[in-house]
Amino acid sequence: MNSIREHWGSRTGFILAAAGSAVGLGNIWKYPSMAGQHGGAAFTLVYLLCILIVGLPILLAELAIGRKTQLNPVGAFKQLASNPRWGWVGLMGVASAFMILSFYSVVGGWTLKYTFSALFGGFNQLAADNTASAEYFASFHTSPFAPLFWHFLFLGMCVFIIGRGVRSGIEQWSKVLMPLLLVILVILVIRGITLDGAKAGLDFLFKPRWSDLDASGIVLALGHSFFTISLGMGTMITYGSYLRSGSDLLKAGLWVVFLDTLIALLAGVAIFTAVFAQGQNPAEGPGLIFIVLPTLFPNIPGGAIFAPLFFFLLFVAALTSGISILEVVTAYYIDEKGWSRRRATYLFGAITGVSGALVSLSLGDFNILAPFGITYMDFLDGATSKYMLPLGGLLTAIFVITKWGIPNFSREVFSMTLGGRVPESVVTLILTVSGIVVAYIILKEMVEIFI
Ligand code: PHE
C-alpha cells in the first residue's frame, strides 16, 4: 500500500485538471455531431437539462467519495461500504477505463495526424469536395499502419504525463493546456461568427425545433451527459482522492460542469457557423469533424491557420482526457496492488497500445467483430457510454443513498453551502431523481436491443 498520497498543488490546478478530463472528444467531436443529427438547439436543451439533473449530482457524489477515502475507485467503494462486494463497482470503472482508452487513443491519434496534414496544406485539394474528403479520411483511418503510428504517439504522451505523477504530470500539464485550449477556441469562435452566413449556424444551435428531436436523441443526450463529464467509471473519484479535505466541493463541481458545458457550446458555435456559412449539411454525424470540416477550411479566409489550430485544439482536449482515463487504472494498481507508478503506467500503456491497435485495425480489413456486424470501436464505445458508464453512475447514486448515507455525503459536499444546513430530504430527492433518470436510460437502451 502506498502511504504517502500526492495532492493537487492548488484548487485552480484541480479544477483545470478535472475540467481537462471532462472537456474532450465528447465536447468537440461527439456533441456537435449529435446536435447536428438530433435537432440542434432542441438536443442542446435536453443535454443541458441532463447535465444539471444527472451529471452534477453524480459528479459531486464521485468527488466526495474520492476525497473522503483518499483512494482509487475500487478501494474507495470497499472502504466506505465496509463490504468488499462494492469493490466491483470500482472494478467495472477500471474495466471501462481500459475500454474507453483503447478507442480514445486511436481517435486522439487521428487528431494529431489531421493537425499535421492541416499544417502542411494537406486539405487544399479537398476544398468543397465532400467525396474527396471522405476518401481521404477513409484511406487514412482504414489503412493498417499510419493510424497505428499516431495512436502510439498519442498514447505515449499520455503515459509520459501520467508517469510524472499528479502534481508534476497531470496538474502542470493541465495548467498549460487548458488555458491554451480556451484561447484557441475563442479565436475559432471569433472567426466563425464573423463569416458571412454565420447566423444560420447560430440559429441552428440556439433556436429549438422540437419536431427534430426524437426519443433516441433524448437517450443519447442522457448517455452523453455521463461521457462528457467523465462520470460512471471513477475518474472523478480518482481526481477527488487527490484533494485535501476542507475546500468547497460544490463550488469545484460547479466550475467543472460550467467549463465543460461552455466549451461544448463554443465548439458548437465555431463548427456550425462554418458549416452553415458554406451551405453544408449539419447532420453529417461522426464525419462532421474529419470529413466536412477539412472541406471548409480552404475556402475560409485564413483557413490555412485556422485548420491546424482547430485540430490541435481537438488534440489538446483529447490529451487532457486521455491522461485522466489512464490515471484511473494507474491509481488502482498503485493503491490496491502496491505497484510503482512507473510500472503501472508502462504496463497498462502497453496493454492499451495493443488493444487500441486492434481497434484501429478493425476499422480496416481486420475487423475482429465482423461476424456481429459491428466494429471493435463501435462495440467499445457503445458498451461503455450506453451501459457501463450509466450503470456505474446509477450504482454510485444507490451507494450514496443506501450505504454511505446522505448525512455523510452532505457533510462532505455541502459543509460550506448555506452554512452547512442543506436539508437532507432535498439531497436525497436530487440523488434519487438522478438515479431514476439513469435507470431509465439503461432500461430504454436494453428494450431497444432485446424487444
Ligand atoms: N469526458 C471526456 C470527453 O468528453 C471523455 C471521458 C470519459 C474521459 C470518461 C474520462 C472518462 O471526451
GROMACS .gro file of C-alpha atoms and ligand atoms in nm:
model
  463
    1MET     CA    1   0.000   0.000   0.000
    2ASN     CA    2   0.115   0.346  -0.080
    3SER     CA    3   0.113   0.554   0.233
    4ILE     CA    4   0.205   0.899   0.104
    5ARG     CA    5  -0.064   1.020  -0.129
    6GLU     CA    6   0.009   1.303  -0.366
    7HIS     CA    7  -0.223   1.602  -0.361
    8TRP     CA    8  -0.309   1.880  -0.601
    9GLY     CA    9  -0.095   2.190  -0.553
   10SER     CA   10  -0.389   2.430  -0.570
   11ARG     CA   11  -0.765   2.443  -0.612
   12THR     CA   12  -0.729   2.601  -0.954
   13GLY     CA   13  -0.491   2.323  -1.052
   14PHE     CA   14  -0.751   2.066  -0.953
   15ILE     CA   15  -1.034   2.244  -1.135
   16LEU     CA   16  -0.826   2.271  -1.452
   17ALA     CA   17  -0.729   1.904  -1.432
   18ALA     CA   18  -1.088   1.790  -1.372
   19ALA     CA   19  -1.219   2.021  -1.643
   20GLY     CA   20  -0.940   1.887  -1.865
   21SER     CA   21  -1.072   1.539  -1.809
   22ALA     CA   22  -1.429   1.646  -1.879
   23VAL     CA   23  -1.353   1.852  -2.188
   24GLY     CA   24  -1.252   1.614  -2.462
   25LEU     CA   25  -1.354   1.449  -2.784
   26GLY     CA   26  -1.700   1.432  -2.630
   27ASN     CA   27  -1.733   1.810  -2.639
   28ILE     CA   28  -1.575   1.890  -2.971
   29TRP     CA   29  -1.634   1.578  -3.178
   30LYS     CA   30  -1.934   1.392  -3.035
   31TYR     CA   31  -2.159   1.674  -2.912
   32PRO     CA   32  -2.166   1.882  -3.232
   33SER     CA   33  -2.230   1.576  -3.445
   34MET     CA   34  -2.511   1.458  -3.216
   35ALA     CA   35  -2.666   1.806  -3.204
   36GLY     CA   36  -2.638   1.821  -3.582
   37GLN     CA   37  -2.831   1.498  -3.621
   38HIS     CA   38  -3.091   1.543  -3.348
   39GLY     CA   39  -3.240   1.885  -3.388
   40GLY     CA   40  -2.968   2.135  -3.291
   41ALA     CA   41  -3.098   2.357  -3.013
   42ALA     CA   42  -3.366   2.109  -2.904
   43PHE     CA   43  -3.097   1.849  -2.842
   44THR     CA   44  -2.880   2.106  -2.670
   45LEU     CA   45  -3.155   2.200  -2.425
   46VAL     CA   46  -3.217   1.838  -2.329
   47TYR     CA   47  -2.844   1.789  -2.293
   48LEU     CA   48  -2.815   2.089  -2.060
   49LEU     CA   49  -3.104   1.963  -1.852
   50CYS     CA   50  -2.942   1.619  -1.821
   51ILE     CA   51  -2.617   1.775  -1.709
   52LEU     CA   52  -2.798   1.958  -1.431
   53ILE     CA   53  -3.028   1.680  -1.316
   54VAL     CA   54  -2.796   1.384  -1.358
   55GLY     CA   55  -2.442   1.499  -1.428
   56LEU     CA   56  -2.388   1.743  -1.145
   57PRO     CA   57  -2.525   1.527  -0.859
   58ILE     CA   58  -2.325   1.224  -0.969
   59LEU     CA   59  -2.014   1.433  -1.020
   60LEU     CA   60  -2.048   1.557  -0.663
   61ALA     CA   61  -2.102   1.203  -0.539
   62GLU     CA   62  -1.784   1.083  -0.711
   63LEU     CA   63  -1.571   1.374  -0.594
   64ALA     CA   64  -1.697   1.330  -0.238
   65ILE     CA   65  -1.630   0.955  -0.233
   66GLY     CA   66  -1.278   1.015  -0.362
   67ARG     CA   67  -1.190   1.296  -0.126
   68LYS     CA   68  -1.333   1.122   0.176
   69THR     CA   69  -1.145   0.795   0.123
   70GLN     CA   70  -0.829   0.926  -0.049
   71LEU     CA   71  -0.841   0.610  -0.255
   72ASN     CA   72  -0.887   0.476  -0.609
   73PRO     CA   73  -1.244   0.373  -0.706
   74VAL     CA   74  -1.213   0.008  -0.602
   75GLY     CA   75  -1.059   0.086  -0.263
   76ALA     CA   76  -1.297   0.378  -0.211
   77PHE     CA   77  -1.618   0.175  -0.250
   78LYS     CA   78  -1.482  -0.109  -0.039
   79GLN     CA   79  -1.380   0.122   0.241
   80LEU     CA   80  -1.699   0.327   0.266
   81ALA     CA   81  -1.926   0.023   0.231
   82SER     CA   82  -1.716  -0.190   0.467
   83ASN     CA   83  -1.803  -0.465   0.226
   84PRO     CA   84  -1.565  -0.588  -0.044
   85ARG     CA   85  -1.854  -0.661  -0.279
   86TRP     CA   86  -1.896  -0.294  -0.360
   87GLY     CA   87  -1.541  -0.302  -0.493
   88TRP     CA   88  -1.695  -0.450  -0.809
   89VAL     CA   89  -1.846  -0.115  -0.897
   90GLY     CA   90  -1.497   0.032  -0.892
   91LEU     CA   91  -1.362  -0.262  -1.092
   92MET     CA   92  -1.624  -0.206  -1.359
   93GLY     CA   93  -1.490   0.151  -1.374
   94VAL     CA   94  -1.135   0.028  -1.419
   95ALA     CA   95  -1.255  -0.202  -1.698
   96SER     CA   96  -1.443   0.087  -1.862
   97ALA     CA   97  -1.127   0.297  -1.844
   98PHE     CA   98  -0.934   0.031  -2.031
   99MET     CA   99  -1.208   0.000  -2.294
  100ILE     CA  100  -1.251   0.375  -2.345
  101LEU     CA  101  -0.881   0.449  -2.366
  102SER     CA  102  -0.841   0.182  -2.634
  103PHE     CA  103  -1.053   0.376  -2.881
  104TYR     CA  104  -0.996   0.722  -2.738
  105SER     CA  105  -0.627   0.694  -2.811
  106VAL     CA  106  -0.693   0.589  -3.169
  107VAL     CA  107  -0.911   0.895  -3.232
  108GLY     CA  108  -0.658   1.104  -3.039
  109GLY     CA  109  -0.405   0.982  -3.295
  110TRP     CA  110  -0.631   1.096  -3.580
  111THR     CA  111  -0.640   1.448  -3.431
  112LEU     CA  112  -0.260   1.454  -3.435
  113LYS     CA  113  -0.243   1.333  -3.793
  114TYR     CA  114  -0.502   1.593  -3.902
  115THR     CA  115  -0.312   1.870  -3.723
  116PHE     CA  116  -0.002   1.783  -3.925
  117SER     CA  117  -0.194   1.744  -4.250
  118ALA     CA  118  -0.359   2.082  -4.198
  119LEU     CA  119  -0.025   2.242  -4.116
  120PHE     CA  120   0.130   2.124  -4.441
  121GLY     CA  121  -0.159   2.215  -4.668
  122GLY     CA  122  -0.299   1.863  -4.687
  123PHE     CA  123  -0.659   1.991  -4.711
  124ASN     CA  124  -0.603   2.219  -5.012
  125GLN     CA  125  -0.721   1.964  -5.263
  126LEU     CA  126  -1.033   1.888  -5.055
  127ALA     CA  127  -1.196   2.234  -5.093
  128ALA     CA  128  -1.576   2.198  -5.110
  129ASP     CA  129  -1.539   1.835  -5.212
  130ASN     CA  130  -1.703   1.603  -4.962
  131THR     CA  131  -1.639   1.293  -5.169
  132ALA     CA  132  -1.267   1.360  -5.193
  133SER     CA  133  -1.256   1.436  -4.822
  134ALA     CA  134  -1.445   1.119  -4.732
  135GLU     CA  135  -1.198   0.921  -4.943
  136TYR     CA  136  -0.903   1.096  -4.782
  137PHE     CA  137  -1.034   1.013  -4.434
  138ALA     CA  138  -1.125   0.656  -4.527
  139SER     CA  139  -0.793   0.583  -4.689
  140PHE     CA  140  -0.614   0.713  -4.379
  141HIS     CA  141  -0.814   0.564  -4.095
  142THR     CA  142  -0.871   0.223  -4.250
  143SER     CA  143  -0.509   0.175  -4.355
  144PRO     CA  144  -0.318  -0.075  -4.143
  145PHE     CA  145  -0.007   0.126  -4.050
  146ALA     CA  146  -0.035   0.505  -4.046
  147PRO     CA  147  -0.309   0.532  -3.778
  148LEU     CA  148  -0.113   0.293  -3.555
  149PHE     CA  149   0.182   0.527  -3.557
  150TRP     CA  150  -0.036   0.821  -3.446
  151HIS     CA  151  -0.218   0.610  -3.189
  152PHE     CA  152   0.110   0.503  -3.028
  153LEU     CA  153   0.235   0.860  -3.032
  154PHE     CA  154  -0.080   0.985  -2.858
  155LEU     CA  155  -0.075   0.705  -2.603
  156GLY     CA  156   0.297   0.759  -2.544
  157MET     CA  157   0.224   1.120  -2.446
  158CYS     CA  158  -0.044   1.006  -2.201
  159VAL     CA  159   0.199   0.757  -2.048
  160PHE     CA  160   0.469   1.024  -2.024
  161ILE     CA  161   0.243   1.270  -1.839
  162ILE     CA  162   0.086   1.015  -1.605
  163GLY     CA  163   0.426   0.864  -1.532
  164ARG     CA  164   0.528   1.200  -1.383
  165GLY     CA  165   0.253   1.188  -1.126
  166VAL     CA  166  -0.032   1.405  -1.006
  167ARG     CA  167   0.133   1.739  -0.950
  168SER     CA  168   0.419   1.749  -1.196
  169GLY     CA  169   0.229   1.543  -1.452
  170ILE     CA  170  -0.147   1.596  -1.461
  171GLU     CA  171  -0.167   1.931  -1.285
  172GLN     CA  172   0.129   2.101  -1.454
  173TRP     CA  173   0.017   1.997  -1.799
  174SER     CA  174  -0.348   2.086  -1.740
  175LYS     CA  175  -0.244   2.432  -1.623
  176VAL     CA  176  -0.074   2.491  -1.955
  177LEU     CA  177  -0.307   2.305  -2.188
  178MET     CA  178  -0.647   2.418  -2.062
  179PRO     CA  179  -0.588   2.794  -2.095
  180LEU     CA  180  -0.431   2.725  -2.435
  181LEU     CA  181  -0.743   2.534  -2.534
  182LEU     CA  182  -0.969   2.821  -2.432
  183VAL     CA  183  -0.762   3.078  -2.621
  184ILE     CA  184  -0.764   2.870  -2.941
  185LEU     CA  185  -1.136   2.810  -2.907
  186VAL     CA  186  -1.213   3.179  -2.865
  187ILE     CA  187  -1.005   3.258  -3.176
  188LEU     CA  188  -1.200   2.997  -3.372
  189VAL     CA  189  -1.534   3.123  -3.242
  190ILE     CA  190  -1.449   3.479  -3.348
  191ARG     CA  191  -1.351   3.351  -3.692
  192GLY     CA  192  -1.675   3.153  -3.711
  193ILE     CA  193  -1.917   3.428  -3.615
  194THR     CA  194  -1.754   3.680  -3.847
  195LEU     CA  195  -1.809   3.460  -4.153
  196ASP     CA  196  -2.083   3.562  -4.398
  197GLY     CA  197  -2.388   3.349  -4.330
  198ALA     CA  198  -2.278   3.256  -3.979
  199LYS     CA  199  -2.617   3.349  -3.838
  200ALA     CA  200  -2.784   3.039  -3.978
  201GLY     CA  201  -2.539   2.831  -3.775
  202LEU     CA  202  -2.617   3.021  -3.456
  203ASP     CA  203  -2.991   2.980  -3.518
  204PHE     CA  204  -2.942   2.609  -3.564
  205LEU     CA  205  -2.760   2.580  -3.234
  206PHE     CA  206  -2.976   2.813  -3.027
  207LYS     CA  207  -3.332   2.809  -3.172
  208PRO     CA  208  -3.503   2.482  -3.084
  209ARG     CA  209  -3.704   2.293  -3.343
  210TRP     CA  210  -3.870   2.029  -3.126
  211SER     CA  211  -4.000   1.830  -3.419
  212ASP     CA  212  -3.643   1.723  -3.498
  213LEU     CA  213  -3.587   1.571  -3.157
  214ASP     CA  214  -3.684   1.206  -3.132
  215ALA     CA  215  -3.670   0.963  -2.840
  216SER     CA  216  -3.330   0.834  -2.948
  217GLY     CA  217  -3.198   1.190  -2.928
  218ILE     CA  218  -3.314   1.215  -2.567
  219VAL     CA  219  -3.149   0.889  -2.467
  220LEU     CA  220  -2.835   0.997  -2.645
  221ALA     CA  221  -2.831   1.328  -2.458
  222LEU     CA  222  -2.868   1.144  -2.127
  223GLY     CA  223  -2.591   0.899  -2.202
  224HIS     CA  224  -2.368   1.174  -2.328
  225SER     CA  225  -2.407   1.374  -2.008
  226PHE     CA  226  -2.209   1.092  -1.842
  227PHE     CA  227  -1.941   1.064  -2.102
  228THR     CA  228  -1.883   1.437  -2.127
  229ILE     CA  229  -1.825   1.488  -1.753
  230SER     CA  230  -1.618   1.169  -1.731
  231LEU     CA  231  -1.864   1.004  -1.494
  232GLY     CA  232  -1.955   0.648  -1.409
  233MET     CA  233  -1.608   0.497  -1.416
  234GLY     CA  234  -1.431   0.652  -1.123
  235THR     CA  235  -1.231   0.926  -1.296
  236MET     CA  236  -1.375   1.186  -1.065
  237ILE     CA  237  -1.335   0.956  -0.765
  238THR     CA  238  -0.968   0.928  -0.855
  239TYR     CA  239  -0.920   1.302  -0.911
  240GLY     CA  240  -1.121   1.376  -0.594
  241SER     CA  241  -0.890   1.147  -0.399
  242TYR     CA  242  -0.600   1.387  -0.460
  243LEU     CA  243  -0.792   1.671  -0.292
  244ARG     CA  244  -0.728   1.765   0.068
  245SER     CA  245  -1.034   1.799   0.284
  246GLY     CA  246  -1.161   2.144   0.356
  247SER     CA  247  -1.220   2.300   0.015
  248ASP     CA  248  -1.568   2.369  -0.118
  249LEU     CA  249  -1.660   2.066  -0.329
  250LEU     CA  250  -1.985   2.213  -0.456
  251LYS     CA  251  -1.807   2.514  -0.597
  252ALA     CA  252  -1.540   2.299  -0.761
  253GLY     CA  253  -1.807   2.072  -0.913
  254LEU     CA  254  -1.999   2.370  -1.049
  255TRP     CA  255  -1.683   2.504  -1.210
  256VAL     CA  256  -1.613   2.175  -1.383
  257VAL     CA  257  -1.967   2.146  -1.518
  258PHE     CA  258  -1.969   2.510  -1.624
  259LEU     CA  259  -1.638   2.484  -1.814
  260ASP     CA  260  -1.738   2.157  -1.978
  261THR     CA  261  -2.070   2.297  -2.099
  262LEU     CA  262  -1.926   2.630  -2.206
  263ILE     CA  263  -1.659   2.463  -2.413
  264ALA     CA  264  -1.907   2.225  -2.580
  265LEU     CA  265  -2.128   2.519  -2.676
  266LEU     CA  266  -1.836   2.729  -2.800
  267ALA     CA  267  -1.714   2.435  -3.008
  268GLY     CA  268  -2.067   2.407  -3.149
  269VAL     CA  269  -2.061   2.777  -3.242
  270ALA     CA  270  -1.719   2.752  -3.408
  271ILE     CA  271  -1.823   2.447  -3.607
  272PHE     CA  272  -2.181   2.526  -3.710
  273THR     CA  273  -2.109   2.884  -3.816
  274ALA     CA  274  -1.850   2.747  -4.060
  275VAL     CA  275  -2.076   2.461  -4.171
  276PHE     CA  276  -2.374   2.688  -4.243
  277ALA     CA  277  -2.166   2.967  -4.394
  278GLN     CA  278  -2.074   2.725  -4.672
  279GLY     CA  279  -2.417   2.569  -4.703
  280GLN     CA  280  -2.310   2.228  -4.578
  281ASN     CA  281  -2.529   1.971  -4.407
  282PRO     CA  282  -2.509   1.986  -4.025
  283ALA     CA  283  -2.643   1.631  -3.990
  284GLU     CA  284  -2.332   1.454  -4.117
  285GLY     CA  285  -2.284   1.266  -3.791
  286PRO     CA  286  -1.940   1.149  -3.682
  287GLY     CA  287  -1.793   1.253  -4.017
  288LEU     CA  288  -1.872   1.617  -3.942
  289ILE     CA  289  -1.527   1.684  -3.798
  290PHE     CA  290  -1.298   1.464  -4.000
  291ILE     CA  291  -1.478   1.483  -4.333
  292VAL     CA  292  -1.684   1.803  -4.359
  293LEU     CA  293  -1.456   2.047  -4.178
  294PRO     CA  294  -1.148   1.980  -4.394
  295THR     CA  295  -1.354   2.076  -4.700
  296LEU     CA  296  -1.448   2.411  -4.543
  297PHE     CA  297  -1.110   2.544  -4.431
  298PRO     CA  298  -0.959   2.604  -4.777
  299ASN     CA  299  -1.244   2.848  -4.853
  300ILE     CA  300  -1.228   3.034  -4.523
  301PRO     CA  301  -1.009   3.344  -4.518
  302GLY     CA  302  -0.711   3.248  -4.303
  303GLY     CA  303  -0.813   2.884  -4.327
  304ALA     CA  304  -0.451   2.772  -4.353
  305ILE     CA  305  -0.404   2.892  -3.995
  306PHE     CA  306  -0.746   2.801  -3.855
  307ALA     CA  307  -0.737   2.443  -3.982
  308PRO     CA  308  -0.427   2.333  -3.786
  309LEU     CA  309  -0.546   2.537  -3.488
  310PHE     CA  310  -0.878   2.351  -3.485
  311PHE     CA  311  -0.726   2.005  -3.497
  312PHE     CA  312  -0.464   2.100  -3.243
  313LEU     CA  313  -0.749   2.212  -3.015
  314LEU     CA  314  -0.912   1.874  -3.060
  315PHE     CA  315  -0.581   1.705  -2.980
  316VAL     CA  316  -0.529   1.910  -2.661
  317ALA     CA  317  -0.881   1.832  -2.545
  318ALA     CA  318  -0.827   1.462  -2.614
  319LEU     CA  319  -0.492   1.455  -2.435
  320THR     CA  320  -0.615   1.602  -2.106
  321SER     CA  321  -0.900   1.348  -2.109
  322GLY     CA  322  -0.679   1.059  -2.215
  323ILE     CA  323  -0.448   1.110  -1.919
  324SER     CA  324  -0.741   1.108  -1.677
  325ILE     CA  325  -0.857   0.773  -1.811
  326LEU     CA  326  -0.508   0.629  -1.774
  327GLU     CA  327  -0.486   0.767  -1.420
  328VAL     CA  328  -0.789   0.562  -1.308
  329VAL     CA  329  -0.613   0.236  -1.384
  330THR     CA  330  -0.278   0.360  -1.259
  331ALA     CA  331  -0.425   0.468  -0.924
  332TYR     CA  332  -0.592   0.129  -0.890
  333TYR     CA  333  -0.266  -0.063  -0.934
  334ILE     CA  334  -0.074   0.174  -0.706
  335ASP     CA  335  -0.330   0.169  -0.420
  336GLU     CA  336  -0.461  -0.183  -0.439
  337LYS     CA  337  -0.166  -0.380  -0.570
  338GLY     CA  338   0.118  -0.172  -0.432
  339TRP     CA  339   0.277  -0.119  -0.773
  340SER     CA  340   0.505   0.172  -0.851
  341ARG     CA  341   0.355   0.447  -1.066
  342ARG     CA  342   0.603   0.377  -1.342
  343ARG     CA  343   0.529   0.009  -1.357
  344ALA     CA  344   0.153   0.068  -1.361
  345THR     CA  345   0.165   0.328  -1.636
  346TYR     CA  346   0.409   0.143  -1.861
  347LEU     CA  347   0.237  -0.189  -1.833
  348PHE     CA  348  -0.113  -0.055  -1.876
  349GLY     CA  349   0.007   0.176  -2.154
  350ALA     CA  350   0.143  -0.128  -2.336
  351ILE     CA  351  -0.178  -0.329  -2.294
  352THR     CA  352  -0.392  -0.038  -2.415
  353GLY     CA  353  -0.149   0.008  -2.701
  354VAL     CA  354  -0.226  -0.343  -2.822
  355SER     CA  355  -0.599  -0.313  -2.767
  356GLY     CA  356  -0.601   0.026  -2.944
  357ALA     CA  357  -0.412  -0.128  -3.234
  358LEU     CA  358  -0.691  -0.385  -3.265
  359VAL     CA  359  -0.946  -0.103  -3.262
  360SER     CA  360  -0.763   0.072  -3.540
  361LEU     CA  361  -0.714  -0.241  -3.748
  362SER     CA  362  -1.077  -0.336  -3.706
  363LEU     CA  363  -1.175  -0.020  -3.893
  364GLY     CA  364  -0.997  -0.157  -4.198
  365ASP     CA  365  -0.967  -0.509  -4.329
  366PHE     CA  366  -0.909  -0.676  -3.996
  367ASN     CA  367  -1.237  -0.632  -3.815
  368ILE     CA  368  -1.240  -0.899  -3.547
  369LEU     CA  369  -1.611  -0.841  -3.482
  370ALA     CA  370  -1.720  -0.857  -3.846
  371PRO     CA  371  -1.943  -1.164  -3.784
  372PHE     CA  372  -2.152  -0.947  -3.548
  373GLY     CA  373  -2.185  -0.664  -3.797
  374ILE     CA  374  -2.006  -0.402  -3.584
  375THR     CA  375  -1.654  -0.275  -3.549
  376TYR     CA  376  -1.450  -0.327  -3.234
  377MET     CA  377  -1.456   0.051  -3.190
  378ASP     CA  378  -1.836   0.073  -3.201
  379PHE     CA  379  -1.853  -0.215  -2.957
  380LEU     CA  380  -1.623  -0.048  -2.704
  381ASP     CA  381  -1.785   0.293  -2.743
  382GLY     CA  382  -2.141   0.156  -2.726
  383ALA     CA  383  -2.079  -0.083  -2.436
  384THR     CA  384  -1.919   0.188  -2.225
  385SER     CA  385  -2.118   0.502  -2.300
  386LYS     CA  386  -2.455   0.332  -2.329
  387TYR     CA  387  -2.431   0.077  -2.048
  388MET     CA  388  -2.123   0.071  -1.830
  389LEU     CA  389  -2.092   0.442  -1.752
  390PRO     CA  390  -2.465   0.492  -1.679
  391LEU     CA  391  -2.466   0.173  -1.472
  392GLY     CA  392  -2.161   0.294  -1.281
  393GLY     CA  393  -2.339   0.624  -1.218
  394LEU     CA  394  -2.659   0.455  -1.109
  395LEU     CA  395  -2.472   0.231  -0.865
  396THR     CA  396  -2.286   0.533  -0.731
  397ALA     CA  397  -2.616   0.710  -0.658
  398ILE     CA  398  -2.758   0.394  -0.496
  399PHE     CA  399  -2.440   0.354  -0.297
  400VAL     CA  400  -2.456   0.707  -0.156
  401ILE     CA  401  -2.823   0.679  -0.064
  402THR     CA  402  -2.825   0.330   0.084
  403LYS     CA  403  -2.471   0.260   0.204
  404TRP     CA  404  -2.266   0.568   0.271
  405GLY     CA  405  -2.567   0.770   0.379
  406ILE     CA  406  -2.695   1.113   0.287
  407PRO     CA  407  -2.571   1.280   0.611
  408ASN     CA  408  -2.211   1.173   0.539
  409PHE     CA  409  -2.237   1.276   0.177
  410SER     CA  410  -2.389   1.614   0.266
  411ARG     CA  411  -2.120   1.683   0.521
  412GLU     CA  412  -1.856   1.622   0.258
  413VAL     CA  413  -2.017   1.833  -0.015
  414PHE     CA  414  -2.234   2.098   0.142
  415SER     CA  415  -2.039   2.189   0.455
  416MET     CA  416  -1.975   2.531   0.306
  417THR     CA  417  -2.315   2.581   0.143
  418LEU     CA  418  -2.594   2.764   0.329
  419GLY     CA  419  -2.386   2.735   0.644
  420GLY     CA  420  -2.391   2.356   0.609
  421ARG     CA  421  -2.769   2.341   0.653
  422VAL     CA  422  -2.883   2.194   0.322
  423PRO     CA  423  -3.187   1.978   0.408
  424GLU     CA  424  -3.117   1.605   0.381
  425SER     CA  425  -3.452   1.542   0.220
  426VAL     CA  426  -3.360   1.772  -0.069
  427VAL     CA  427  -3.027   1.596  -0.121
  428THR     CA  428  -3.193   1.253  -0.111
  429LEU     CA  429  -3.453   1.369  -0.359
  430ILE     CA  430  -3.195   1.504  -0.603
  431LEU     CA  431  -2.986   1.187  -0.594
  432THR     CA  432  -3.293   0.967  -0.624
  433VAL     CA  433  -3.419   1.157  -0.925
  434SER     CA  434  -3.083   1.133  -1.096
  435GLY     CA  435  -3.071   0.760  -1.017
  436ILE     CA  436  -3.417   0.708  -1.163
  437VAL     CA  437  -3.334   0.902  -1.476
  438VAL     CA  438  -3.021   0.694  -1.528
  439ALA     CA  439  -3.204   0.368  -1.467
  440TYR     CA  440  -3.450   0.481  -1.732
  441ILE     CA  441  -3.175   0.535  -1.990
  442ILE     CA  442  -3.030   0.192  -1.927
  443LEU     CA  443  -3.368   0.019  -1.949
  444LYS     CA  444  -3.461   0.209  -2.260
  445GLU     CA  445  -3.139   0.101  -2.431
  446MET     CA  446  -3.199  -0.260  -2.329
  447VAL     CA  447  -3.556  -0.254  -2.454
  448GLU     CA  448  -3.431  -0.133  -2.790
  449ILE     CA  449  -3.188  -0.421  -2.817
  450PHE     CA  450  -3.392  -0.707  -2.681
  451ILE     CA  451  -3.751  -0.627  -2.771
  452PHE     N1  452  -1.515   1.339  -2.077
  452PHE     C1  453  -1.434   1.300  -2.187
  452PHE     C2  454  -1.486   1.365  -2.314
  452PHE     O1  455  -1.581   1.437  -2.312
  452PHE     C3  456  -1.427   1.152  -2.205
  452PHE     C4  457  -1.402   1.072  -2.082
  452PHE     C5  458  -1.495   0.977  -2.044
  452PHE     C6  459  -1.289   1.094  -2.004
  452PHE     C7  460  -1.479   0.905  -1.929
  452PHE     C8  461  -1.272   1.022  -1.888
  452PHE     C9  462  -1.366   0.928  -1.850
  452PHE     O2  463  -1.433   1.343  -2.419
   0.00000   0.00000   0.00000
